[in-house]
Tab-separated table of C-alpha atoms and ligand atoms in Angstrom:
chain	number	residue	atom	x	y	z
A	8	MET	CA	88.301	108.600	138.551
A	9	GLN	CA	87.881	106.135	136.611
A	10	VAL	CA	90.281	104.087	134.276
A	11	PHE	CA	89.362	102.893	130.661
A	12	ARG	CA	91.664	101.438	128.428
A	13	SER	CA	89.016	99.960	126.289
A	14	LYS	CA	87.194	102.503	123.640
A	15	ASP	CA	83.756	100.074	124.457
A	16	SER	CA	83.903	100.189	128.125
A	17	LEU	CA	84.685	104.222	128.340
A	18	GLN	CA	81.528	104.527	125.583
A	19	GLN	CA	79.554	102.613	127.852
A	20	PHE	CA	80.345	104.919	130.708
A	21	LEU	CA	79.845	107.981	129.117
A	22	THR	CA	76.627	107.064	127.398
A	23	ALA	CA	74.915	106.741	130.894
A	24	GLN	CA	76.118	109.628	131.884
A	25	ARG	CA	74.798	111.207	129.113
A	26	ASP	CA	71.700	109.585	129.335
A	27	THR	CA	71.143	111.238	132.501
A	28	GLY	CA	71.663	115.115	130.996
A	29	LYS	CA	75.195	115.638	132.178
A	30	THR	CA	77.925	117.667	129.735
A	31	ILE	CA	81.135	116.027	128.879
A	32	GLY	CA	84.265	118.026	128.421
A	33	PHE	CA	87.421	116.299	126.985
A	34	VAL	CA	91.388	117.150	127.272
A	35	PRO	CA	93.272	115.159	124.766
A	36	THR	CA	97.100	114.733	125.907
A	37	MET	CA	100.220	112.737	125.400
A	38	GLY	CA	100.624	112.141	128.986
A	39	ALA	CA	103.802	113.574	131.362
A	40	LEU	CA	100.895	116.097	132.932
A	41	HIS	CA	101.834	118.962	134.481
A	42	ASN	CA	100.315	121.902	135.664
A	43	GLY	CA	99.747	122.939	132.475
A	44	HIS	CA	97.321	120.071	131.611
A	45	LEU	CA	95.650	120.095	134.998
A	46	SER	CA	94.644	123.795	133.924
A	47	LEU	CA	92.902	122.384	130.990
A	48	ILE	CA	91.350	119.560	133.494
A	49	GLN	CA	90.386	122.802	135.546
A	50	GLU	CA	88.901	124.531	132.806
A	51	ALA	CA	86.919	121.775	131.652
A	52	GLN	CA	85.547	120.677	134.972
A	53	LYS	CA	84.096	124.758	135.075
A	54	LYS	CA	81.974	123.949	131.936
A	55	SER	CA	80.991	120.264	132.134
A	56	ASN	CA	79.979	117.514	134.519
A	57	ILE	CA	82.087	115.053	133.566
A	58	THR	CA	85.452	115.705	132.500
A	59	VAL	CA	87.423	112.915	130.112
A	60	CYS	CA	91.578	113.191	130.072
A	61	SER	CA	92.783	110.812	127.564
A	62	ILE	CA	96.873	109.956	127.480
A	63	TYR	CA	98.026	108.803	124.116
A	64	VAL	CA	101.488	109.500	122.564
A	65	ASN	CA	100.247	109.948	119.255
A	66	PRO	CA	102.691	108.185	117.036
A	67	THR	CA	101.159	109.873	113.567
A	68	GLN	CA	102.168	113.106	114.636
A	69	PHE	CA	105.743	112.743	115.001
A	70	ASN	CA	107.869	113.107	112.140
A	71	ASP	CA	110.915	111.717	114.143
A	72	PRO	CA	111.077	108.730	115.196
A	73	ALA	CA	114.031	108.940	118.429
A	74	ASP	CA	111.518	112.347	119.102
A	75	LEU	CA	108.529	109.700	119.305
A	76	GLU	CA	111.151	107.181	121.693
A	77	LYS	CA	112.335	109.538	123.718
A	78	TYR	CA	108.891	111.377	124.359
A	79	PRO	CA	108.235	110.964	128.147
A	80	ARG	CA	105.627	108.498	129.829
A	81	THR	CA	104.658	108.868	133.348
A	82	GLU	CA	101.711	106.860	133.378
A	83	GLU	CA	101.731	106.684	137.449
A	84	LYS	CA	102.436	109.813	138.253
A	85	ASP	CA	99.940	110.756	135.148
A	86	LEU	CA	97.097	109.183	137.318
A	87	GLN	CA	97.843	110.395	140.852
A	88	MET	CA	97.953	114.180	138.909
A	89	LEU	CA	94.415	113.388	137.855
A	90	GLU	CA	93.260	112.238	140.820
A	91	SER	CA	94.634	115.223	142.402
A	92	VAL	CA	92.335	117.509	140.452
A	93	SER	CA	89.300	114.987	140.912
A	94	CYS	CA	89.127	114.357	137.178
A	95	ASP	CA	86.524	112.107	136.619
A	96	VAL	CA	87.998	109.530	133.578
A	97	CYS	CA	90.893	109.104	132.329
A	98	TYR	CA	91.100	107.268	128.840
A	99	PHE	CA	94.208	104.911	127.413
A	100	PRO	CA	92.975	104.291	123.912
A	101	THR	CA	95.194	101.782	121.601
A	102	THR	CA	96.670	102.138	118.635
A	103	GLU	CA	94.449	99.209	117.378
A	104	GLU	CA	91.200	101.362	118.416
A	105	LEU	CA	92.212	104.581	117.490
A	106	TYR	CA	93.354	103.860	114.209
A	107	PRO	CA	90.976	101.038	113.093
A	108	ASN	CA	92.471	101.013	109.828
A	109	GLY	CA	96.358	101.416	111.130
A	110	THR	CA	98.175	104.867	111.246
A	111	SER	CA	98.547	105.308	107.909
A	112	ASP	CA	94.847	105.976	107.430
A	113	LEU	CA	94.906	109.598	107.723
A	114	LEU	CA	92.435	112.755	107.299
A	115	ASN	CA	92.612	114.971	104.427
A	116	ILE	CA	91.527	118.018	105.312
A	117	ASP	CA	92.039	121.532	103.547
A	118	LEU	CA	93.003	123.696	106.435
A	119	GLY	CA	93.801	126.705	104.540
A	120	GLY	CA	96.855	127.426	105.361
A	121	LEU	CA	97.241	127.369	108.745
A	122	ASP	CA	99.336	124.438	108.415
A	123	SER	CA	101.613	126.220	105.973
A	124	GLN	CA	103.970	128.126	108.082
A	125	MET	CA	105.831	127.556	111.503
A	126	GLU	CA	105.204	123.939	112.864
A	127	GLY	CA	103.532	122.552	109.591
A	128	GLU	CA	106.574	124.004	107.289
A	129	HIS	CA	109.267	122.714	110.313
A	130	ARG	CA	107.614	119.534	110.949
A	131	PRO	CA	106.449	118.112	107.703
A	132	GLY	CA	103.553	115.747	108.794
A	133	HIS	CA	102.636	116.673	111.764
A	134	PHE	CA	99.353	118.514	111.675
A	135	LYS	CA	98.151	115.908	109.759
A	136	GLY	CA	98.661	113.402	112.639
A	137	VAL	CA	97.229	115.448	115.220
A	138	VAL	CA	93.897	116.429	112.982
A	139	THR	CA	93.605	113.115	112.636
A	140	VAL	CA	94.025	111.788	115.794
A	141	VAL	CA	91.808	114.499	117.335
A	142	LYS	CA	89.346	113.561	115.044
A	143	ASN	CA	89.451	109.854	116.029
A	144	LEU	CA	89.196	110.932	119.733
A	145	PHE	CA	85.895	113.052	118.949
A	146	ASP	CA	84.708	109.975	117.300
A	147	VAL	CA	85.002	107.816	120.463
A	148	VAL	CA	84.376	110.205	123.666
A	149	LYS	CA	81.646	112.490	121.452
A	150	PRO	CA	82.077	115.275	123.717
A	151	ASP	CA	80.122	118.417	124.215
A	152	SER	CA	83.352	120.815	124.499
A	153	ALA	CA	86.974	119.877	124.195
A	154	PHE	CA	90.331	122.320	125.707
A	155	PHE	CA	93.044	122.682	124.013
A	156	GLY	CA	96.027	125.185	125.198
A	157	GLU	CA	97.673	128.354	123.370
A	158	LYS	CA	100.928	127.201	124.082
A	159	ASP	CA	100.470	124.787	120.398
A	160	PHE	CA	98.554	128.102	119.586
A	161	GLN	CA	98.966	126.775	115.661
A	162	GLN	CA	97.519	123.249	116.608
A	163	LEU	CA	94.660	125.075	118.382
A	164	ALA	CA	93.671	126.922	115.121
A	165	ILE	CA	93.738	124.026	112.804
A	166	ILE	CA	91.557	121.830	115.471
A	167	ARG	CA	89.310	124.630	114.880
A	168	ARG	CA	89.278	125.139	111.366
A	169	MET	CA	88.919	121.179	111.902
A	170	VAL	CA	85.501	121.258	113.813
A	171	GLU	CA	84.772	123.665	111.307
A	172	VAL	CA	85.374	122.145	107.728
A	173	LEU	CA	83.702	118.897	109.377
A	174	LYS	CA	81.119	120.726	111.048
A	175	LEU	CA	81.812	118.353	114.390
A	176	PRO	CA	79.220	119.279	116.690
A	177	LEU	CA	81.104	120.169	119.645
A	178	GLU	CA	83.111	123.229	121.048
A	179	ILE	CA	86.591	124.309	121.274
A	180	ILE	CA	87.782	126.033	124.209
A	181	GLY	CA	91.154	127.682	123.891
A	182	CYS	CA	92.873	128.093	127.341
A	183	SER	CA	95.974	130.408	128.287
A	184	ILE	CA	99.550	129.301	128.503
A	185	ILE	CA	100.891	128.070	132.116
A	186	ARG	CA	104.280	128.727	132.495
A	187	GLU	CA	107.424	128.085	135.217
A	188	LYS	CA	108.367	130.398	137.923
A	189	ASN	CA	110.908	132.122	135.314
A	190	GLY	CA	108.571	132.446	132.299
A	191	LEU	CA	109.442	128.506	130.650
A	192	ALA	CA	106.172	127.178	129.215
A	193	MET	CA	105.175	124.329	130.724
A	194	SER	CA	105.507	121.401	128.576
A	195	SER	CA	106.233	117.388	128.747
A	196	ARG	CA	109.622	118.058	126.865
A	197	ASN	CA	110.950	119.960	130.245
A	198	GLU	CA	111.152	116.848	131.748
A	199	ARG	CA	114.416	115.807	129.121
A	200	LEU	CA	116.211	119.363	130.267
A	201	SER	CA	118.634	119.034	132.979
A	202	ASP	CA	118.562	121.834	135.557
A	203	THR	CA	120.992	124.410	133.664
A	204	GLU	CA	119.112	123.941	130.721
A	205	ARG	CA	115.929	124.466	132.085
A	206	SER	CA	117.270	127.977	133.431
A	207	GLU	CA	119.027	128.478	129.967
A	208	ALA	CA	115.225	127.860	128.345
A	209	SER	CA	113.663	130.670	130.416
A	210	LEU	CA	115.248	133.217	127.660
A	211	ILE	CA	112.611	131.877	125.048
A	212	TYR	CA	110.054	133.815	127.186
A	213	LYS	CA	112.215	136.131	127.905
A	214	THR	CA	113.078	136.781	124.263
A	215	LEU	CA	109.542	136.483	123.458
A	216	GLU	CA	108.504	139.499	126.560
A	217	GLU	CA	111.225	141.753	124.816
A	218	VAL	CA	110.109	141.599	121.615
A	219	THR	CA	106.223	142.603	123.158
A	220	LEU	CA	108.060	145.933	124.690
A	221	GLN	CA	109.824	146.801	121.746
A	222	ARG	CA	107.944	149.492	119.318
A	223	SER	CA	109.764	148.861	115.812
A	224	SER	CA	109.255	146.984	112.919
A	225	ASP	CA	108.763	143.477	112.444
A	226	PHE	CA	111.906	143.447	110.892
A	227	GLU	CA	113.693	144.969	113.717
A	228	ARG	CA	111.942	142.873	116.325
A	229	LYS	CA	112.496	139.617	114.406
A	230	ASP	CA	116.668	140.490	114.432
A	231	LEU	CA	116.353	141.314	118.108
A	232	ALA	CA	114.795	138.329	118.922
A	233	LYS	CA	117.869	136.121	116.909
A	234	GLN	CA	120.105	138.395	118.556
A	235	ARG	CA	118.494	137.423	122.193
A	236	LEU	CA	118.877	134.151	121.469
A	237	SER	CA	122.320	133.923	119.751
A	238	GLN	CA	123.684	135.049	123.154
A	239	ASN	CA	122.985	131.133	124.002
A	240	SER	CA	125.538	128.485	122.470
A	241	ASN	CA	123.175	125.937	123.608
A	242	ILE	CA	120.249	127.087	122.016
A	243	VAL	CA	119.425	126.641	119.149
A	244	LEU	CA	116.708	128.828	116.958
A	245	ASP	CA	114.581	127.240	114.414
A	246	TYR	CA	112.041	129.697	113.591
A	247	PHE	CA	110.946	133.262	115.237
A	248	GLU	CA	108.313	134.393	113.231
A	249	ILE	CA	105.664	137.382	113.674
A	250	ALA	CA	102.360	136.404	112.151
A	251	ASP	CA	98.564	137.107	112.502
A	252	SER	CA	97.055	135.164	114.863
A	253	LYS	CA	93.968	134.516	112.655
A	254	THR	CA	95.409	133.201	109.326
A	255	LEU	CA	98.996	132.107	110.920
A	256	GLN	CA	100.403	133.647	107.542
A	257	PRO	CA	103.637	136.124	108.525
A	258	ALA	CA	102.482	139.274	109.425
A	259	ASP	CA	102.396	142.418	107.042
A	260	GLU	CA	100.689	145.996	107.499
A	261	ASN	CA	97.734	145.226	107.508
A	262	THR	CA	98.194	142.632	110.036
A	263	ILE	CA	95.444	143.333	113.238
A	264	GLU	CA	96.210	140.892	115.485
A	265	LYS	CA	99.689	139.454	115.484
A	266	ARG	CA	101.616	137.079	117.800
A	267	ALA	CA	105.010	135.709	117.619
A	268	PHE	CA	106.002	132.279	117.459
A	269	ILE	CA	109.086	130.584	118.268
A	270	ALA	CA	110.446	127.433	118.189
A	271	ALA	CA	114.266	126.647	119.790
A	272	PHE	CA	116.118	123.023	120.300
A	273	VAL	CA	117.420	123.481	123.942
A	274	GLY	CA	120.533	121.215	124.045
A	275	GLU	CA	118.531	118.414	122.361
A	276	VAL	CA	115.140	118.967	123.236
A	277	ARG	CA	112.619	120.839	121.297
A	278	LEU	CA	111.031	123.412	122.804
A	279	ILE	CA	107.856	125.817	121.119
A	280	ASP	CA	105.714	129.085	122.542
A	281	ASN	CA	104.082	132.372	121.638
A	282	ILE	CA	102.748	135.489	122.740
A	283	ALA	CA	100.514	138.162	121.852
A	284	LEU	CA	101.870	141.367	120.314
A	285	ASP	CA	100.506	144.767	120.533
B	315	LIG	P1	100.472	118.060	125.055
B	315	LIG	O1	100.116	116.588	125.703
B	315	LIG	O2	101.661	118.476	124.808
B	315	LIG	O3	100.010	117.104	123.619
B	315	LIG	O4	99.724	118.852	125.275
B	315	LIG	C1	97.781	118.300	125.518
B	315	LIG	C2	97.053	119.863	125.737
B	315	LIG	O5	98.132	120.794	126.885
B	315	LIG	C3	97.544	120.769	124.446
B	315	LIG	O6	96.179	121.192	124.031
B	315	LIG	C4	98.063	121.576	125.139
B	315	LIG	O7	98.336	122.671	124.370
B	315	LIG	C5	98.023	121.823	126.432
B	315	LIG	N1	99.145	122.453	127.054
B	315	LIG	C6	100.385	121.980	126.845
B	315	LIG	N2	101.192	122.717	127.797
B	315	LIG	C7	100.506	123.764	128.298
B	315	LIG	C8	100.664	124.667	128.939
B	315	LIG	N3	102.124	124.943	129.434
B	315	LIG	N4	100.123	125.754	129.207
B	315	LIG	C9	98.205	125.165	128.364
B	315	LIG	N5	98.219	123.924	128.510
B	315	LIG	C10	99.477	123.478	127.713
């Protein structure tokens, strides 16, 4: 695997690949890699000749400085994991190269209300940072396709929207959620959970599964989810929402495709998850 820490050397390599007709698949990450990330790499490998993974903890998407500081950074292990699946390229961008005009130079795109609920509402400024870093990364890597997890379903919808609005010449591919044996969605933040918390956190997915089985009104489903989660005093619900999978607005009687979304604190760690309904 080739490791690049500068934009110029990465671009030189990728231009040479493109010139020989190779396609480029891109997986942006914030590191502390797990099997969820590796599944994206493997999807990218199926659809592209060269797979690039970037590792960059993006400061502009953290609305809580303590969360940014505590975000796990495991560079050595990440490189080993990428080697283990024969990823072609790992890119560690620098803030200077990714934000040439500084980190307050953020993109202003009309996200059509996709950012008004859930993570957008509960983490002010988060999606502005996400959209900017992803656009800046796309400008550097110029991929043919980019792969994002449904674990961050709202983020995936927003990136699709950004690509549409800016008419970027690449395909966005959504990939399914990879889970631990107990159902907990894999996440870099899980590294911060104690063993007990990791097992307690499985209640998040169990609740989502239970909601899918309940054939009742959304109001009752929400109530059930809140009740279930309140059974563990170490879990504090941030939100539970049933939303339209396309618009991400709260579902109503006209919604065809619904999805349930949860954000909850397990101890000090904030986790998110979602599941398709009906
Ligand atoms: P992150 O490093 O958390 O920014 O995630 C990088 C990419 O991996 C994003 O597209 C995430 O949606 C995706 N991802 C994170 N966790 C999972 C998971 N458990 N299953 C599938 N994709 C995931």
